[in-house]
Amino acid sequence: MEAILLQYGWVLIVLIVLEGLLAADNAVVMAVMVRHLPREQQKKALFYGLFGALIFRFSALFIITILVNYWQIQAVGAAYLLFMSAKNIYDLRYKKDSIEITNDQAMKKGSGFWMTVLKVEAADIAFAIDSMLAAVAIAVTLPQLGHFDIGGINGGQFIVMLLGGFIGVIMMRFAAQWFVKVLNDYPSLETAAFLIVGWVGVKLVVLTLSHEKVGVLPAEFPHSTVWELTFWIVLVSIALVGYLVGVRYKNKAK
């Protein structure tokens, strides 16, 4: 029994690290989505949005074998993120005044709060499917613990996946809150943030194209070392260049 519990503890740590890595890029998207709200509403939007996402993740564990068939969920998420990225980068470059007016009006009225919450939840749903499939693939390698099943999965394995997902959502919430603060302190970082949003959209495109019902890319490609390295190198490069430009811009403004 001690050996089995050690295996469960190790897998839980792996799942937490996995969720933490996935939370990094997802959190940037969440931060950008709530950026236009008044500061006192930003934390609430993240809390409500990710609370709803947590309920979805719990429910989805029961029906993951059904959800995996719907590649359209990730396709819609990819299309939305790419559109949001392109539109906001264009507006930042060519319509800065109108953006400021729109944001000021939104902050005065407090409008768009619940729509923003829904967008945060929808974005997490698009992200969640792939991370949940990875969690299932890792958890089912564990020896069965307990004599009961939940959603067709051994109870012990299910609890490990649930804990990993729960901790991952909490990490995403605090990471997103930190990114919101960074964007508030360095407004010039918005362009880099929207570039990251677009790059995450590309990630969802790759996942969609590699779905077994689409078959444009090999099914194993999204989790290959080449793609993972490419994705993180590009993402970190965008963030680093954006940060350096933002700091330089802020120093000039002083």
mmCIF file of C-alpha atoms in Angstrom:
data_model
loop_
_atom_site.group_PDB
_atom_site.id
_atom_site.type_symbol
_atom_site.label_atom_id
_atom_site.label_comp_id
_atom_site.label_asym_id
_atom_site.label_seq_id
_atom_site.Cartn_x
_atom_site.Cartn_y
_atom_site.Cartn_z
ATOM 1 C CA MET A 1 0.000 0.000 0.000
ATOM 2 C CA GLU A 2 2.854 2.405 0.824
ATOM 3 C CA ALA A 3 4.354 1.854 -2.633
ATOM 4 C CA ILE A 4 1.004 2.548 -4.288
ATOM 5 C CA LEU A 5 0.534 5.756 -2.285
ATOM 6 C CA LEU A 6 4.029 6.889 -3.273
ATOM 7 C CA GLN A 7 3.129 6.328 -6.936
ATOM 8 C CA TYR A 8 -0.048 8.361 -6.481
ATOM 9 C CA GLY A 9 1.898 11.167 -4.788
ATOM 10 C CA TRP A 10 4.461 11.244 -7.593
ATOM 11 C CA VAL A 11 1.783 11.328 -10.312
ATOM 12 C CA LEU A 12 -0.033 14.115 -8.460
ATOM 13 C CA ILE A 13 3.186 16.160 -8.467
ATOM 14 C CA VAL A 14 3.613 15.493 -12.202
ATOM 15 C CA LEU A 15 0.018 16.599 -12.858
ATOM 16 C CA ILE A 16 0.511 19.778 -10.831
ATOM 17 C CA VAL A 17 3.687 20.630 -12.780
ATOM 18 C CA LEU A 18 1.873 19.869 -16.052
ATOM 19 C CA GLU A 19 -1.063 22.082 -15.102
ATOM 20 C CA GLY A 20 1.348 24.785 -13.957
ATOM 21 C CA LEU A 21 3.101 24.833 -17.333
ATOM 22 C CA LEU A 22 -0.214 24.934 -19.167
ATOM 23 C CA ALA A 23 -1.452 27.658 -16.821
ATOM 24 C CA ALA A 24 1.378 30.002 -17.838
ATOM 25 C CA ASP A 25 0.208 30.649 -21.400
ATOM 26 C CA ASN A 26 -3.478 30.262 -20.527
ATOM 27 C CA ALA A 27 -3.120 32.870 -17.780
ATOM 28 C CA VAL A 28 -1.859 35.471 -20.260
ATOM 29 C CA VAL A 29 -5.032 34.964 -22.292
ATOM 30 C CA MET A 30 -7.192 35.323 -19.159
ATOM 31 C CA ALA A 31 -5.344 38.494 -18.139
ATOM 32 C CA VAL A 32 -5.865 40.081 -21.541
ATOM 33 C CA MET A 33 -9.564 39.197 -21.463
ATOM 34 C CA VAL A 34 -10.193 41.031 -18.176
ATOM 35 C CA ARG A 35 -7.751 43.879 -18.861
ATOM 36 C CA HIS A 36 -10.484 46.310 -20.039
ATOM 37 C CA LEU A 37 -12.501 46.042 -16.818
ATOM 38 C CA PRO A 38 -12.127 48.398 -13.848
ATOM 39 C CA ARG A 39 -9.397 47.122 -11.528
ATOM 40 C CA GLU A 40 -11.828 46.184 -8.759
ATOM 41 C CA GLN A 41 -13.755 43.991 -11.223
ATOM 42 C CA GLN A 42 -10.745 42.233 -12.745
ATOM 43 C CA LYS A 43 -10.201 39.904 -9.759
ATOM 44 C CA LYS A 44 -13.930 39.139 -9.587
ATOM 45 C CA ALA A 45 -14.092 38.303 -13.291
ATOM 46 C CA LEU A 46 -11.151 35.907 -12.944
ATOM 47 C CA PHE A 47 -12.673 34.321 -9.849
ATOM 48 C CA TYR A 48 -16.139 33.807 -11.339
ATOM 49 C CA GLY A 49 -14.767 32.722 -14.716
ATOM 50 C CA LEU A 50 -12.347 30.174 -13.296
ATOM 51 C CA PHE A 51 -14.879 28.964 -10.711
ATOM 52 C CA GLY A 52 -17.215 28.124 -13.580
ATOM 53 C CA ALA A 53 -14.282 26.539 -15.407
ATOM 54 C CA LEU A 54 -13.549 24.374 -12.354
ATOM 55 C CA ILE A 55 -17.143 23.113 -12.356
ATOM 56 C CA PHE A 56 -16.807 22.359 -16.064
ATOM 57 C CA ARG A 57 -13.568 20.432 -15.528
ATOM 58 C CA PHE A 58 -15.137 18.371 -12.779
ATOM 59 C CA SER A 59 -18.171 17.593 -14.944
ATOM 60 C CA ALA A 60 -16.052 16.948 -18.015
ATOM 61 C CA LEU A 61 -14.071 14.222 -16.251
ATOM 62 C CA PHE A 62 -17.266 12.161 -16.367
ATOM 63 C CA ILE A 63 -17.747 12.710 -20.109
ATOM 64 C CA ILE A 64 -14.175 13.181 -21.383
ATOM 65 C CA THR A 65 -14.557 10.235 -23.747
ATOM 66 C CA ILE A 66 -17.455 12.094 -25.394
ATOM 67 C CA LEU A 67 -15.862 15.566 -25.400
ATOM 68 C CA VAL A 68 -12.727 14.285 -27.105
ATOM 69 C CA ASN A 69 -14.776 13.657 -30.253
ATOM 70 C CA TYR A 70 -15.662 17.334 -30.632
ATOM 71 C CA TRP A 71 -12.619 18.920 -32.247
ATOM 72 C CA GLN A 72 -14.840 21.910 -33.083
ATOM 73 C CA ILE A 73 -14.503 23.177 -29.490
ATOM 74 C CA GLN A 74 -10.793 23.789 -29.899
ATOM 75 C CA ALA A 75 -11.286 25.033 -33.464
ATOM 76 C CA VAL A 76 -13.705 27.742 -32.285
ATOM 77 C CA GLY A 77 -11.343 28.657 -29.437
ATOM 78 C CA ALA A 78 -8.432 28.953 -31.882
ATOM 79 C CA ALA A 79 -10.442 31.128 -34.272
ATOM 80 C CA TYR A 80 -11.541 33.431 -31.461
ATOM 81 C CA LEU A 81 -8.035 33.866 -30.008
ATOM 82 C CA LEU A 82 -6.523 34.565 -33.425
ATOM 83 C CA PHE A 83 -9.280 37.092 -34.186
ATOM 84 C CA MET A 84 -8.899 38.781 -30.792
ATOM 85 C CA SER A 85 -5.130 38.956 -31.206
ATOM 86 C CA ALA A 86 -5.208 40.393 -34.743
ATOM 87 C CA LYS A 87 -8.008 42.887 -34.012
ATOM 88 C CA ASN A 88 -6.471 44.261 -30.833
ATOM 89 C CA ILE A 89 -2.960 44.551 -32.283
ATOM 90 C CA TYR A 90 -4.470 46.438 -35.241
ATOM 91 C CA ASP A 91 -6.452 48.693 -32.893
ATOM 92 C CA LEU A 92 -3.404 49.347 -30.714
ATOM 93 C CA ARG A 93 -1.387 50.419 -33.738
ATOM 94 C CA TYR A 94 -3.977 52.356 -35.721
ATOM 95 C CA LYS A 95 -6.898 53.146 -33.401
ATOM 96 C CA LYS A 96 -5.267 53.918 -30.079
ATOM 97 C CA ASP A 97 -7.511 56.904 -29.335
ATOM 98 C CA SER A 98 -10.722 54.991 -29.982
ATOM 99 C CA ILE A 99 -9.443 52.100 -27.837
ATOM 100 C CA GLU A 100 -8.848 54.484 -24.926
ATOM 101 C CA ILE A 101 -12.319 56.023 -25.314
ATOM 102 C CA THR A 102 -13.959 52.595 -25.454
ATOM 103 C CA ASN A 103 -12.069 51.388 -22.412
ATOM 104 C CA ASP A 104 -12.869 54.566 -20.480
ATOM 105 C CA GLN A 105 -16.559 54.163 -21.254
ATOM 106 C CA ALA A 106 -16.468 50.517 -20.216
ATOM 107 C CA MET A 107 -14.725 51.381 -16.965
ATOM 108 C CA LYS A 108 -17.233 54.132 -16.165
ATOM 109 C CA LYS A 109 -20.239 51.950 -16.848
ATOM 110 C CA GLY A 110 -18.711 48.725 -15.574
ATOM 111 C CA SER A 111 -20.157 47.131 -18.716
ATOM 112 C CA GLY A 112 -19.198 43.795 -20.125
ATOM 113 C CA PHE A 113 -18.463 42.148 -16.766
ATOM 114 C CA TRP A 114 -20.562 38.999 -17.166
ATOM 115 C CA MET A 115 -19.714 38.713 -20.852
ATOM 116 C CA THR A 116 -16.041 38.784 -19.841
ATOM 117 C CA VAL A 117 -16.690 36.049 -17.275
ATOM 118 C CA LEU A 118 -18.297 33.925 -20.004
ATOM 119 C CA LYS A 119 -15.303 34.509 -22.294
ATOM 120 C CA VAL A 120 -12.896 33.433 -19.540
ATOM 121 C CA GLU A 121 -14.923 30.256 -19.016
ATOM 122 C CA ALA A 122 -15.124 29.546 -22.765
ATOM 123 C CA ALA A 123 -11.375 30.019 -23.167
ATOM 124 C CA ASP A 124 -10.666 27.604 -20.329
ATOM 125 C CA ILE A 125 -12.989 25.018 -21.881
ATOM 126 C CA ALA A 126 -10.965 25.176 -25.094
ATOM 127 C CA PHE A 127 -7.727 24.771 -23.120
ATOM 128 C CA ALA A 128 -9.065 22.166 -20.713
ATOM 129 C CA ILE A 129 -9.755 19.317 -23.106
ATOM 130 C CA ASP A 130 -6.122 18.741 -24.044
ATOM 131 C CA SER A 131 -4.814 19.078 -20.476
ATOM 132 C CA MET A 132 -7.522 16.723 -19.208
ATOM 133 C CA LEU A 133 -6.663 14.118 -21.832
ATOM 134 C CA ALA A 134 -3.017 14.344 -20.744
ATOM 135 C CA ALA A 135 -4.115 13.946 -17.113
ATOM 136 C CA VAL A 136 -6.208 10.883 -17.978
ATOM 137 C CA ALA A 137 -3.307 9.335 -19.910
ATOM 138 C CA ILE A 138 -1.000 9.780 -16.908
ATOM 139 C CA ALA A 139 -3.500 8.763 -14.209
ATOM 140 C CA VAL A 140 -4.629 5.527 -15.850
ATOM 141 C CA THR A 141 -1.058 4.204 -15.618
ATOM 142 C CA LEU A 142 -1.512 4.080 -11.840
ATOM 143 C CA PRO A 143 -2.583 0.881 -10.103
ATOM 144 C CA GLN A 144 -6.252 0.938 -9.154
ATOM 145 C CA LEU A 145 -6.978 2.169 -5.644
ATOM 146 C CA GLY A 146 -10.331 1.449 -4.044
ATOM 147 C CA HIS A 147 -13.164 -0.742 -5.251
ATOM 148 C CA PHE A 148 -15.318 1.895 -6.914
ATOM 149 C CA ASP A 149 -15.427 3.706 -10.245
ATOM 150 C CA ILE A 150 -16.363 7.298 -11.077
ATOM 151 C CA GLY A 151 -17.319 8.096 -14.647
ATOM 152 C CA GLY A 152 -15.881 4.791 -15.828
ATOM 153 C CA ILE A 153 -12.505 5.570 -14.206
ATOM 154 C CA ASN A 154 -11.164 3.975 -11.035
ATOM 155 C CA GLY A 155 -12.013 6.121 -8.007
ATOM 156 C CA GLY A 156 -8.401 6.601 -6.910
ATOM 157 C CA GLN A 157 -7.293 7.611 -10.393
ATOM 158 C CA PHE A 158 -10.267 9.982 -10.699
ATOM 159 C CA ILE A 159 -9.414 11.724 -7.413
ATOM 160 C CA VAL A 160 -5.799 12.265 -8.506
ATOM 161 C CA MET A 161 -6.976 13.827 -11.795
ATOM 162 C CA LEU A 162 -9.503 15.992 -9.944
ATOM 163 C CA LEU A 163 -6.888 17.259 -7.468
ATOM 164 C CA GLY A 164 -4.407 17.990 -10.269
ATOM 165 C CA GLY A 165 -7.028 19.930 -12.230
ATOM 166 C CA PHE A 166 -8.226 21.825 -9.154
ATOM 167 C CA ILE A 167 -4.712 22.915 -8.215
ATOM 168 C CA GLY A 168 -4.057 23.834 -11.871
ATOM 169 C CA VAL A 169 -7.088 26.159 -11.969
ATOM 170 C CA ILE A 170 -5.955 27.854 -8.737
ATOM 171 C CA MET A 171 -2.475 28.349 -10.198
ATOM 172 C CA MET A 172 -4.013 29.787 -13.366
ATOM 173 C CA ARG A 173 -6.110 32.226 -11.347
ATOM 174 C CA PHE A 174 -3.156 33.666 -9.416
ATOM 175 C CA ALA A 175 -0.906 33.663 -12.475
ATOM 176 C CA ALA A 176 -3.571 35.563 -14.441
ATOM 177 C CA GLN A 177 -3.936 38.053 -11.581
ATOM 178 C CA TRP A 178 -0.170 38.623 -11.646
ATOM 179 C CA PHE A 179 -0.217 39.162 -15.425
ATOM 180 C CA VAL A 180 -3.048 41.688 -15.031
ATOM 181 C CA LYS A 181 -0.872 43.633 -12.566
ATOM 182 C CA VAL A 182 2.086 43.544 -14.979
ATOM 183 C CA LEU A 183 -0.104 44.832 -17.825
ATOM 184 C CA ASN A 184 -1.408 47.620 -15.589
ATOM 185 C CA ASP A 185 2.149 48.597 -14.607
ATOM 186 C CA TYR A 186 3.478 48.334 -18.164
ATOM 187 C CA PRO A 187 0.668 49.261 -20.614
ATOM 188 C CA SER A 188 3.112 49.100 -23.526
ATOM 189 C CA LEU A 189 3.269 45.321 -22.972
ATOM 190 C CA GLU A 190 -0.233 44.957 -24.440
ATOM 191 C CA THR A 191 1.095 44.312 -27.944
ATOM 192 C CA ALA A 192 3.315 41.489 -26.679
ATOM 193 C CA ALA A 193 0.395 40.105 -24.661
ATOM 194 C CA PHE A 194 -1.840 40.001 -27.725
ATOM 195 C CA LEU A 195 0.967 38.374 -29.735
ATOM 196 C CA ILE A 196 1.094 35.664 -27.063
ATOM 197 C CA VAL A 197 -2.699 35.304 -27.305
ATOM 198 C CA GLY A 198 -2.331 34.780 -31.060
ATOM 199 C CA TRP A 199 0.474 32.256 -30.515
ATOM 200 C CA VAL A 200 -1.713 30.328 -28.057
ATOM 201 C CA GLY A 201 -4.371 30.415 -30.782
ATOM 202 C CA VAL A 202 -1.841 28.762 -33.089
ATOM 203 C CA LYS A 203 -1.353 26.111 -30.408
ATOM 204 C CA LEU A 204 -5.083 25.353 -30.509
ATOM 205 C CA VAL A 205 -4.937 25.248 -34.315
ATOM 206 C CA VAL A 206 -2.209 22.593 -34.084
ATOM 207 C CA LEU A 207 -4.328 20.595 -31.627
ATOM 208 C CA THR A 208 -7.324 20.835 -33.945
ATOM 209 C CA LEU A 209 -5.382 19.805 -37.052
ATOM 210 C CA SER A 210 -3.921 16.804 -35.227
ATOM 211 C CA HIS A 211 -7.308 15.555 -34.032
ATOM 212 C CA GLU A 212 -7.978 12.024 -35.276
ATOM 213 C CA LYS A 213 -11.119 13.181 -37.101
ATOM 214 C CA VAL A 214 -9.230 15.960 -38.905
ATOM 215 C CA GLY A 215 -5.914 14.205 -39.509
ATOM 216 C CA VAL A 216 -4.012 17.054 -41.179
ATOM 217 C CA LEU A 217 -1.149 16.632 -38.690
ATOM 218 C CA PRO A 218 0.003 13.442 -36.953
ATOM 219 C CA ALA A 219 -1.875 12.830 -33.693
ATOM 220 C CA GLU A 220 1.366 12.771 -31.687
ATOM 221 C CA PHE A 221 2.719 16.062 -33.098
ATOM 222 C CA PRO A 222 1.202 18.486 -30.493
ATOM 223 C CA HIS A 223 3.028 16.595 -27.734
ATOM 224 C CA SER A 224 6.267 16.040 -29.611
ATOM 225 C CA THR A 225 9.520 17.499 -28.304
ATOM 226 C CA VAL A 226 10.009 19.567 -31.474
ATOM 227 C CA TRP A 227 6.645 21.300 -31.210
ATOM 228 C CA GLU A 228 6.811 21.759 -27.428
ATOM 229 C CA LEU A 229 10.262 23.362 -27.688
ATOM 230 C CA THR A 230 9.179 25.545 -30.610
ATOM 231 C CA PHE A 231 6.062 26.704 -28.774
ATOM 232 C CA TRP A 232 7.832 27.633 -25.537
ATOM 233 C CA ILE A 233 10.872 29.229 -27.219
ATOM 234 C CA VAL A 234 8.606 31.492 -29.296
ATOM 235 C CA LEU A 235 6.363 32.314 -26.317
ATOM 236 C CA VAL A 236 9.259 33.152 -23.991
ATOM 237 C CA SER A 237 10.932 35.195 -26.749
ATOM 238 C CA ILE A 238 7.777 37.279 -27.278
ATOM 239 C CA ALA A 239 7.426 37.828 -23.535
ATOM 240 C CA LEU A 240 11.104 38.727 -23.055
ATOM 241 C CA VAL A 241 11.272 41.162 -25.980
ATOM 242 C CA GLY A 242 7.950 42.691 -24.934
ATOM 243 C CA TYR A 243 9.160 43.130 -21.351
ATOM 244 C CA LEU A 244 12.442 44.746 -22.404
ATOM 245 C CA VAL A 245 10.623 47.125 -24.756
ATOM 246 C CA GLY A 246 8.066 47.885 -22.035
ATOM 247 C CA VAL A 247 10.742 48.697 -19.449
ATOM 248 C CA ARG A 248 12.608 50.877 -21.937
ATOM 249 C CA TYR A 249 9.410 52.696 -22.863
ATOM 250 C CA LYS A 250 8.509 53.266 -19.205
ATOM 251 C CA ASN A 251 12.001 54.593 -18.413
ATOM 252 C CA LYS A 252 11.773 57.046 -21.324
ATOM 253 C CA ALA A 253 8.397 58.233 -20.100
ATOM 254 C CA LYS A 254 9.840 59.180 -16.670
#
